[in-house]
PDB file of C-alpha atoms in Angstrom:
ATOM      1  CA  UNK U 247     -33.864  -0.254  -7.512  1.00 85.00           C
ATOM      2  CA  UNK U 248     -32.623  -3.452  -8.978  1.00 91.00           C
ATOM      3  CA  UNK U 249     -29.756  -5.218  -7.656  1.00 91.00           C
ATOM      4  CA  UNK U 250     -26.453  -4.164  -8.566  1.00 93.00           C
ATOM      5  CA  UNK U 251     -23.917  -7.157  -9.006  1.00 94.00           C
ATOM      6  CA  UNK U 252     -21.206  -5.319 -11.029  1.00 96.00           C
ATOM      7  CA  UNK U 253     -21.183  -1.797  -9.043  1.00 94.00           C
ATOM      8  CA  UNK U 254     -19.717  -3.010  -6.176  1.00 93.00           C
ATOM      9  CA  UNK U 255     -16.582  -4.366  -6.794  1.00 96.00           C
ATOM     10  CA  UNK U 256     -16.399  -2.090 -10.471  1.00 98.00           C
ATOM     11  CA  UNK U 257     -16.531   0.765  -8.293  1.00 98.00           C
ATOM     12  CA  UNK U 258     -13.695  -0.662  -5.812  1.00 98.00           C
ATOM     13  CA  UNK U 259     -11.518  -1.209  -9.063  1.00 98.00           C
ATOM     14  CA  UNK U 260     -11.822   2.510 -10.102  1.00 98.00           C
ATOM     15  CA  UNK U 261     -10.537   3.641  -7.105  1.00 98.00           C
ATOM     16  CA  UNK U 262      -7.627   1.392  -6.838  1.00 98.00           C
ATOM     17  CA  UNK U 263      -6.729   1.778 -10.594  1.00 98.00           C
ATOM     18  CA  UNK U 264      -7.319   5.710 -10.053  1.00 98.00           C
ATOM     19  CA  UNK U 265      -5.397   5.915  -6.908  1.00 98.00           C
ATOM     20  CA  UNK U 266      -2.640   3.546  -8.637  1.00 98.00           C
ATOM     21  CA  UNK U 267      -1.836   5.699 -11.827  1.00 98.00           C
ATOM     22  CA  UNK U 268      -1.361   8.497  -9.455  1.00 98.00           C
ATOM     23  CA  UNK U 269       0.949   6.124  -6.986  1.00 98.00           C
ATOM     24  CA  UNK U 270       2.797   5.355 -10.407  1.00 98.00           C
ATOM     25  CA  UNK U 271       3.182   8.839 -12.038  1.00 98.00           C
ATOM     26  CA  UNK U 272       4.360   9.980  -8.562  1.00 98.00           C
ATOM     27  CA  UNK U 273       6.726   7.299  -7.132  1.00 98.00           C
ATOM     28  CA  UNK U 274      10.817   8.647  -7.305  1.00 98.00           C
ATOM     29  CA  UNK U 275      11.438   5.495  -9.170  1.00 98.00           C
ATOM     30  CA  UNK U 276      15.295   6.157  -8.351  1.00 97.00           C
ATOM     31  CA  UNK U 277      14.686   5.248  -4.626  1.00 97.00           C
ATOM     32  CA  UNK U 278      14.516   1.316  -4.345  1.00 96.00           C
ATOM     33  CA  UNK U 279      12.715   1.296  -1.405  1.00 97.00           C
ATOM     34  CA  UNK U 280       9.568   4.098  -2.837  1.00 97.00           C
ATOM     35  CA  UNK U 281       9.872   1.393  -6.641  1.00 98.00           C
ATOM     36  CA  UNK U 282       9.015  -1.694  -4.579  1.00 98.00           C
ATOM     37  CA  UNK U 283       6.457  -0.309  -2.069  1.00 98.00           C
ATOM     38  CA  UNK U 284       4.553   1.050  -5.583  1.00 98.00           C
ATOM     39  CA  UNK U 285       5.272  -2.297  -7.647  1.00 98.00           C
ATOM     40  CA  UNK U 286       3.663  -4.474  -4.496  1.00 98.00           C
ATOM     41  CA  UNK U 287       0.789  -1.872  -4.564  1.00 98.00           C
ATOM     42  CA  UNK U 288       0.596  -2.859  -8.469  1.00 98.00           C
ATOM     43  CA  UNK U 289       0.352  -6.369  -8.316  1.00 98.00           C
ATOM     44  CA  UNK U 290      -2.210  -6.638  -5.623  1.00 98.00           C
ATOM     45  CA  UNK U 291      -4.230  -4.460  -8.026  1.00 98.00           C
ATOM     46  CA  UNK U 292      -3.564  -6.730 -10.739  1.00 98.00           C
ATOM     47  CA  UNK U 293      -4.579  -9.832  -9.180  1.00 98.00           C
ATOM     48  CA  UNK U 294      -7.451  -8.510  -7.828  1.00 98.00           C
ATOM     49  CA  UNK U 295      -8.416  -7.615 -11.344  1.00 98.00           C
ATOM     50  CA  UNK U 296      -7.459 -10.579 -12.244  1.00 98.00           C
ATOM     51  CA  UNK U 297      -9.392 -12.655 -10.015  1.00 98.00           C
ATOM     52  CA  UNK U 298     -12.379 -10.348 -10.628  1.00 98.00           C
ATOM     53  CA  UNK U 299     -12.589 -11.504 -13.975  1.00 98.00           C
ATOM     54  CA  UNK U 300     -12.353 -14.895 -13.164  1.00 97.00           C
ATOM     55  CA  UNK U 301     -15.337 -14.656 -10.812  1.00 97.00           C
ATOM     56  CA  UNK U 302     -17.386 -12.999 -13.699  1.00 97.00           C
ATOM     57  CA  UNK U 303     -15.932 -16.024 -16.178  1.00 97.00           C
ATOM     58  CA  UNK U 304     -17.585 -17.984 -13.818  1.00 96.00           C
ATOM     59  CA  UNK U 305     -21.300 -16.999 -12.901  1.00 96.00           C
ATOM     60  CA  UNK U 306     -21.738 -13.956 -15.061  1.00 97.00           C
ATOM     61  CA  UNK U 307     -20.736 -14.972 -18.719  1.00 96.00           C
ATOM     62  CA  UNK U 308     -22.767 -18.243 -18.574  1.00 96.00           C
ATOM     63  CA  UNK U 309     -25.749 -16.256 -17.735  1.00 96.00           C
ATOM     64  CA  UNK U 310     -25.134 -13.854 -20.002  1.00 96.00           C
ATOM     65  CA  UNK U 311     -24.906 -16.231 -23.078  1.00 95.00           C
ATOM     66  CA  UNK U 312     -28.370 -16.698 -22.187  1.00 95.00           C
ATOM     67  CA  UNK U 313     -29.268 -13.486 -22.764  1.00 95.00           C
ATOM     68  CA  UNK U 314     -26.996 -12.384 -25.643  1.00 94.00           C
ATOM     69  CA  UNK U 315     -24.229 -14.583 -27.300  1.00 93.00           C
ATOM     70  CA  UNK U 316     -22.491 -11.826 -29.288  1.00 95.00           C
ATOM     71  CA  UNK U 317     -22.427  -9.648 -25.885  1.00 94.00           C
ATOM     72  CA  UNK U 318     -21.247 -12.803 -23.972  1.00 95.00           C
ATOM     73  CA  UNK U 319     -17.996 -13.102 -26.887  1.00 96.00           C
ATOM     74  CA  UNK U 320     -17.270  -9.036 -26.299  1.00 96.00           C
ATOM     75  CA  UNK U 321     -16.976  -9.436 -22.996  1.00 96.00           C
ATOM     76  CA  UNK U 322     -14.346 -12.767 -23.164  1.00 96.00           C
ATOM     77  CA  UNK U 323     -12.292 -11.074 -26.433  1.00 97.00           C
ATOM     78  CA  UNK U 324     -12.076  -8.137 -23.664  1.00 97.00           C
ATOM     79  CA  UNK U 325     -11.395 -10.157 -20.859  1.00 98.00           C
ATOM     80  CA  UNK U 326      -8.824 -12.229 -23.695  1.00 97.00           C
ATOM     81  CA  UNK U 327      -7.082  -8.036 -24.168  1.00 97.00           C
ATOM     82  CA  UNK U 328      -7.114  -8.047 -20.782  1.00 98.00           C
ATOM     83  CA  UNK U 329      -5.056 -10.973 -20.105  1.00 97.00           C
ATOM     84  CA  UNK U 330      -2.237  -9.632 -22.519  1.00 98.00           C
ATOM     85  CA  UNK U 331      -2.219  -6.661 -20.424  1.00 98.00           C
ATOM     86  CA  UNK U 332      -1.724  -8.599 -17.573  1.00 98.00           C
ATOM     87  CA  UNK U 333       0.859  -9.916 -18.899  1.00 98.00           C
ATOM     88  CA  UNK U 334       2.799  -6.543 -20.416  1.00 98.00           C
ATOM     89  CA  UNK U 335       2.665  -5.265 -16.952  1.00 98.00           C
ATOM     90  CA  UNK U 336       3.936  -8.375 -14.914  1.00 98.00           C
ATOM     91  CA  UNK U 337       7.226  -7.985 -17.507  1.00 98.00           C
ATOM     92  CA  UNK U 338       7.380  -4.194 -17.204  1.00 98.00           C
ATOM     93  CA  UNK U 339       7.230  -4.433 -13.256  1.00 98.00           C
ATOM     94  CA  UNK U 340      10.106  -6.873 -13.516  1.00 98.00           C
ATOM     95  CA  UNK U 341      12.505  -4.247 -15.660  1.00 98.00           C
ATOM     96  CA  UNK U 342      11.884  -1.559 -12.990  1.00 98.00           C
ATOM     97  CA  UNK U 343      13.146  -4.569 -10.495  1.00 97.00           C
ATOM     98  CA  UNK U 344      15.966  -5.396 -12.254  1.00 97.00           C
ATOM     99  CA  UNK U 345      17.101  -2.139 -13.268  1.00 97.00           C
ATOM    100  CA  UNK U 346      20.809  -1.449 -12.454  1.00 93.00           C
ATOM    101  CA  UNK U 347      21.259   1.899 -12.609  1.00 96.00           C
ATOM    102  CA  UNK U 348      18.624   4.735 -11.201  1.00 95.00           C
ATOM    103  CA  UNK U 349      18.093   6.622 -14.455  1.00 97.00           C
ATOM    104  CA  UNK U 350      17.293   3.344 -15.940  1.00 97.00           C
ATOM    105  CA  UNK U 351      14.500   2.294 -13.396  1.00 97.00           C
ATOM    106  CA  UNK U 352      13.338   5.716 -13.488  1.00 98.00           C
ATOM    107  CA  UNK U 353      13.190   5.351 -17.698  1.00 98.00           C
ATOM    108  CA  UNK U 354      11.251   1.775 -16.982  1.00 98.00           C
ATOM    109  CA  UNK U 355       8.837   3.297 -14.235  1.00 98.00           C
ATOM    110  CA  UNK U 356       7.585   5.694 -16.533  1.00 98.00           C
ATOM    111  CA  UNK U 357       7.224   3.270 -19.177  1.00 98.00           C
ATOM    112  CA  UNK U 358       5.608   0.846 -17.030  1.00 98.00           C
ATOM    113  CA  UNK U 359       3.168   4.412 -16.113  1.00 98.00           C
ATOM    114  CA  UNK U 360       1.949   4.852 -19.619  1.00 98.00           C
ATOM    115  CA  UNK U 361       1.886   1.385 -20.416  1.00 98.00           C
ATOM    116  CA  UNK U 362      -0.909   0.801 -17.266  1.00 98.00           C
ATOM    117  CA  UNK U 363      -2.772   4.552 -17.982  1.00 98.00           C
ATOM    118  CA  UNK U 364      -3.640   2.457 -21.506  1.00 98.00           C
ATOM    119  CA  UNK U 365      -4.736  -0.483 -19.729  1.00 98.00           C
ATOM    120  CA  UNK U 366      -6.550   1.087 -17.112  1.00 98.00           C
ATOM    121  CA  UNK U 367      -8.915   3.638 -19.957  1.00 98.00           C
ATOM    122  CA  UNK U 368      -9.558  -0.477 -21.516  1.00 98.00           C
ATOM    123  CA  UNK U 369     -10.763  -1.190 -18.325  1.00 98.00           C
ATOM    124  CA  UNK U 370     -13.027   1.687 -17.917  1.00 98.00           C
ATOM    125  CA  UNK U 371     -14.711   0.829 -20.882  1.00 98.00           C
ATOM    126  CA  UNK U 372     -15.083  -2.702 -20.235  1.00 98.00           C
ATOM    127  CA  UNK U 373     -16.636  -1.882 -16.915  1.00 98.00           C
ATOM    128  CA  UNK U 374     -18.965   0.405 -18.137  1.00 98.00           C
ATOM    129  CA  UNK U 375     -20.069  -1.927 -20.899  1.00 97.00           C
ATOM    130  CA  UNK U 376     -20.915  -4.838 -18.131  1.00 98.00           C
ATOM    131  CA  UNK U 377     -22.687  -2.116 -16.150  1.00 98.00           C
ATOM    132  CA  UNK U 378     -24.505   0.097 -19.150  1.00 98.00           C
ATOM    133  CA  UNK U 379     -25.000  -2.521 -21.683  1.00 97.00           C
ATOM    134  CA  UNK U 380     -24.641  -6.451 -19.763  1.00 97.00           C
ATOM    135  CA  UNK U 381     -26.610  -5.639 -16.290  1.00 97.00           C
ATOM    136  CA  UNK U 382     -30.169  -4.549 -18.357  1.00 97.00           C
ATOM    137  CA  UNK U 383     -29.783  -7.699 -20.069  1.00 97.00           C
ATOM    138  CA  UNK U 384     -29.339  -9.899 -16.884  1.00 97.00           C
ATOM    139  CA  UNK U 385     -32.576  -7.520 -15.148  1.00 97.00           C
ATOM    140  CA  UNK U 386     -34.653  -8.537 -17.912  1.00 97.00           C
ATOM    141  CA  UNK U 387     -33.954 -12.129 -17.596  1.00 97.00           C
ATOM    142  CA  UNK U 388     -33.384 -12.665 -14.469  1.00 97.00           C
ATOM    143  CA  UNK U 389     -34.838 -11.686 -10.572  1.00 97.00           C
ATOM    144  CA  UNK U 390     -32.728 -10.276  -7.691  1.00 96.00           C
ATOM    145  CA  UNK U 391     -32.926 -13.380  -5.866  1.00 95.00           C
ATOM    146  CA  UNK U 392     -31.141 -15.105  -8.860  1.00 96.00           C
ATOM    147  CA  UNK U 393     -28.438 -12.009  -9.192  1.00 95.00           C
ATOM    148  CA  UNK U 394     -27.450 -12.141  -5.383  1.00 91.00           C
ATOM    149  CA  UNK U 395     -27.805 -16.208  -5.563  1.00 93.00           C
ATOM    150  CA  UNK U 396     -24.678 -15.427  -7.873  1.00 94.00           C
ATOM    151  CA  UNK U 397     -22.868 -12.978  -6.398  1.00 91.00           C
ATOM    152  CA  UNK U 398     -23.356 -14.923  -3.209  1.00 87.00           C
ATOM    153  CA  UNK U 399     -21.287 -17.774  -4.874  1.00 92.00           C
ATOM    154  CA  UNK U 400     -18.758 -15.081  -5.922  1.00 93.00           C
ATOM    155  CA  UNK U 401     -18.636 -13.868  -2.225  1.00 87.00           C
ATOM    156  CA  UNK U 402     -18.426 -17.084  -0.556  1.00 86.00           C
ATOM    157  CA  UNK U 403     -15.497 -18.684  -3.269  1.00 93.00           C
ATOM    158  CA  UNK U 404     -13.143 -16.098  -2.343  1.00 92.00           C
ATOM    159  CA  UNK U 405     -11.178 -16.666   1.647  1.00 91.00           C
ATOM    160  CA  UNK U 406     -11.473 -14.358   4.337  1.00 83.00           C
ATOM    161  CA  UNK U 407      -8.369 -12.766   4.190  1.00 88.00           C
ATOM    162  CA  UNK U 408      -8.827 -12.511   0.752  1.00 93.00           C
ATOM    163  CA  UNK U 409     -11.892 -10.892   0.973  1.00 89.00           C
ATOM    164  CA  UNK U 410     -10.435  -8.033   3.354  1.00 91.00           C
ATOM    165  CA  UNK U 411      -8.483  -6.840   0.738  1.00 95.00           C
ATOM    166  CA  UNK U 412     -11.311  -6.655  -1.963  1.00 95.00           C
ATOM    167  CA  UNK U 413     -13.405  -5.038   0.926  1.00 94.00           C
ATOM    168  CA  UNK U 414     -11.075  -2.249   1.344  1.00 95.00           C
ATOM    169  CA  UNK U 415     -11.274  -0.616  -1.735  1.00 97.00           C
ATOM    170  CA  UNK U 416     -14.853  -1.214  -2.714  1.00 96.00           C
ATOM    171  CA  UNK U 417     -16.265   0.724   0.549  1.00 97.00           C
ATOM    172  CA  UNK U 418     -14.699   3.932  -0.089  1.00 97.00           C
ATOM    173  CA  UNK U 419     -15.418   3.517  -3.437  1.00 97.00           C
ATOM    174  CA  UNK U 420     -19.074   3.388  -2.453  1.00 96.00           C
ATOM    175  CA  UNK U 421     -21.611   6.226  -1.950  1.00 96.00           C
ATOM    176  CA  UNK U 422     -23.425   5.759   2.008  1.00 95.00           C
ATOM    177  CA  UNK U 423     -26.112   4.696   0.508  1.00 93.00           C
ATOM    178  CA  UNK U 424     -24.474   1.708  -1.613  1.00 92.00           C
ATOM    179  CA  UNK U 425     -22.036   1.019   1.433  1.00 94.00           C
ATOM    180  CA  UNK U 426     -25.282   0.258   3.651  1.00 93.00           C
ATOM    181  CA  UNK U 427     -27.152  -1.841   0.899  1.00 89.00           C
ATOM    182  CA  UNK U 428     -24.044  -3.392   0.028  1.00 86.00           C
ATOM    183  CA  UNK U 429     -23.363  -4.796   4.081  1.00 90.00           C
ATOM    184  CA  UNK U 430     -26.993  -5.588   3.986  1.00 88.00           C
ATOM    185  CA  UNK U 431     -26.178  -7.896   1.510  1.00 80.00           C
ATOM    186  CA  UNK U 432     -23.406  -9.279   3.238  1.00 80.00           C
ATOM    187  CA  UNK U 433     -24.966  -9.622   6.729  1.00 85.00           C
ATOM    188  CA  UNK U 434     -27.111 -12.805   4.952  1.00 81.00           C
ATOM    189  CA  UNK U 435     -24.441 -14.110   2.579  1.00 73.00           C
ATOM    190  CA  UNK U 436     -21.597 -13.615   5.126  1.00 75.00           C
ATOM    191  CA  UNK U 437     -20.818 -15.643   8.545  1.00 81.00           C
ATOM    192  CA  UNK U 438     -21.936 -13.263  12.035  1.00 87.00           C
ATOM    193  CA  UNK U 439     -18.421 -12.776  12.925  1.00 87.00           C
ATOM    194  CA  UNK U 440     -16.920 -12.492   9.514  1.00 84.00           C
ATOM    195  CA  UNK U 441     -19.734  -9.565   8.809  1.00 87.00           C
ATOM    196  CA  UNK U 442     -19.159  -7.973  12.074  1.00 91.00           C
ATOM    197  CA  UNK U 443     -15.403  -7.386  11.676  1.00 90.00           C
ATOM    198  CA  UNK U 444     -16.505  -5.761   8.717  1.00 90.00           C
ATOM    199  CA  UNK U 445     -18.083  -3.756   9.865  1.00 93.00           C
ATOM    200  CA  UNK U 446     -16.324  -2.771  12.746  1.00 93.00           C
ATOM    201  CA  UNK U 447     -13.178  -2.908  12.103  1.00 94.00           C
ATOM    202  CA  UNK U 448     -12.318  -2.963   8.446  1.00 93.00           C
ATOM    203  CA  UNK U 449     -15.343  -0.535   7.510  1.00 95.00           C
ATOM    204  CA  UNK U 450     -13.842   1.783  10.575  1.00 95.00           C
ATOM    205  CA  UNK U 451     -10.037   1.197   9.008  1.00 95.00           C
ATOM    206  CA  UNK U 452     -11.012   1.877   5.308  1.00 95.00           C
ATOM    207  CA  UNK U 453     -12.996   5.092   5.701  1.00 96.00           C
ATOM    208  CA  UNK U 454     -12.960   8.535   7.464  1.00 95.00           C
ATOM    209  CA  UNK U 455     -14.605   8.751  10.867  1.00 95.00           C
ATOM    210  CA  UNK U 456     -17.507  10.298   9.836  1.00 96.00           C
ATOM    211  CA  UNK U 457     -18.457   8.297   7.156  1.00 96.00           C
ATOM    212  CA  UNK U 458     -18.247   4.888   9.112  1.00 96.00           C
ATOM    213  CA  UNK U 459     -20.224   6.343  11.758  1.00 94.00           C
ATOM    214  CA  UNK U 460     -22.751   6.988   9.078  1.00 95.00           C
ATOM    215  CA  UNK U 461     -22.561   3.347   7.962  1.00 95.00           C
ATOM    216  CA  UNK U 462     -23.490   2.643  11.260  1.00 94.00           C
ATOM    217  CA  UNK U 463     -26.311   4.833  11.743  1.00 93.00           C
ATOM    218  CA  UNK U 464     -28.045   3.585   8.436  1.00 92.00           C
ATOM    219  CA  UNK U 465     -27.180  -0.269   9.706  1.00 92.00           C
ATOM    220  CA  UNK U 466     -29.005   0.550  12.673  1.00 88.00           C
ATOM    221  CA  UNK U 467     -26.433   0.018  15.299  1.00 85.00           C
ATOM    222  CA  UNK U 468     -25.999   1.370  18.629  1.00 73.00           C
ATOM    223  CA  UNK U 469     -23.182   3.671  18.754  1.00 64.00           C
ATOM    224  CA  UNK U 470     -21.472   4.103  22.267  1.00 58.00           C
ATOM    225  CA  UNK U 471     -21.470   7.420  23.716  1.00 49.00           C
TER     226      UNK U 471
END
């Protein structure tokens, strides 16, 4: 199997977008406390997206434009839509903030619901575009060592503590299978101690018991009795 540049993080993205139009269509907007907890929630999702698009901006597009110009513009008029979004949403989250009374806040969460249940169907599509219609290309033109030589740049231009937040929605979001190739990957691209606290401690935080234990077992590490 070829390697997969988009599916990691894409599938990471899913789950956050999936878990945060739930977190948004179920948040008593009338409580202050429940809004804000769900709006932080929100804009870490956002920049995250946000950030994910820059990293693709940067090593994926020019690569691309190789391969196919008019599939290279798609992807930065979506990218361009997704911007705007962005942008919608950072001024709806600030009516929920600086709504007065509760029936007013709970009018502007639900906007601000609908309003990011468009955005996030866009962003399905545009993810399964890159995946269905932008990997092939870059598999016929390029080799794995040349895909991970990119996503390697991608890895190492974001900071640790960055990192552990990207980290802890794409493993759940990952099948065992994926999680193991995906730390594989990591253990060469990462630092010893950086990839070890992945895996041990943020892999162990992020997923159910049995399913890090699993991680381990296809790794190849010693578990204690």
């Amino acid at each position: 199997m070829r390697h997969d540049i988009y599916g990691p993080i894409h599938k990471g993205l899913r789950l956050s977008g999936a878990r945060m139009l739930i977190l948004l269509g179920s948040t008593d907007w009338r409580d202050r406390t429940a809004s804000a907890d769900t709006l932080a929630a929100l804009r870490l999702h956002l920049s995250l997206g946000r950030e994910h698009l820059a990293h693709e901006e940067a090593e994926f597009h020019p690569a691309l434009r190789l391969c196919d110009d008019g599939l290279a513009d798609t992807l930065d008029h979506d990218h361009g839509d997704h911007g705007v979004s962005f942008g919608e949403l950072e001024a709806m989250i600030a009516a929920v903030e600086t709504a007065d009374l509760p029936d007013t806040r709970s009018a502007a969460g639900h906007a601000l619901y609908l309003r990011f249940s468009a955005f996030f169907a866009d962003d399905l599509a545009h993810m399964a575009r890159e995946e269905l219609v932008a990997q092939p290309m870059l598999h016929a033109r390029y080799d794995d060592a040349a895909l991970m030589a990119m996503e390697g740049r991608v890895v190492g231009s974001i900071p640790p503590e960055r990192m552990l937040a990207y980290n802890h929605i794409m493993l759940p979001g990952m099948n065992p299978a994926e999680r193991a190739g995906f730390l594989s990957f990591l253990r060469q691209a990462a630092p010893p101690e950086a990839f070890v606290h992945l895996r041990d401690v943020v892999a162990r935080d992020c997923l159910d018991p049995a399913s890090h234990a699993q991680l381990l077992a296809e790794l190849e590490v010693p578990v204690a009795a």
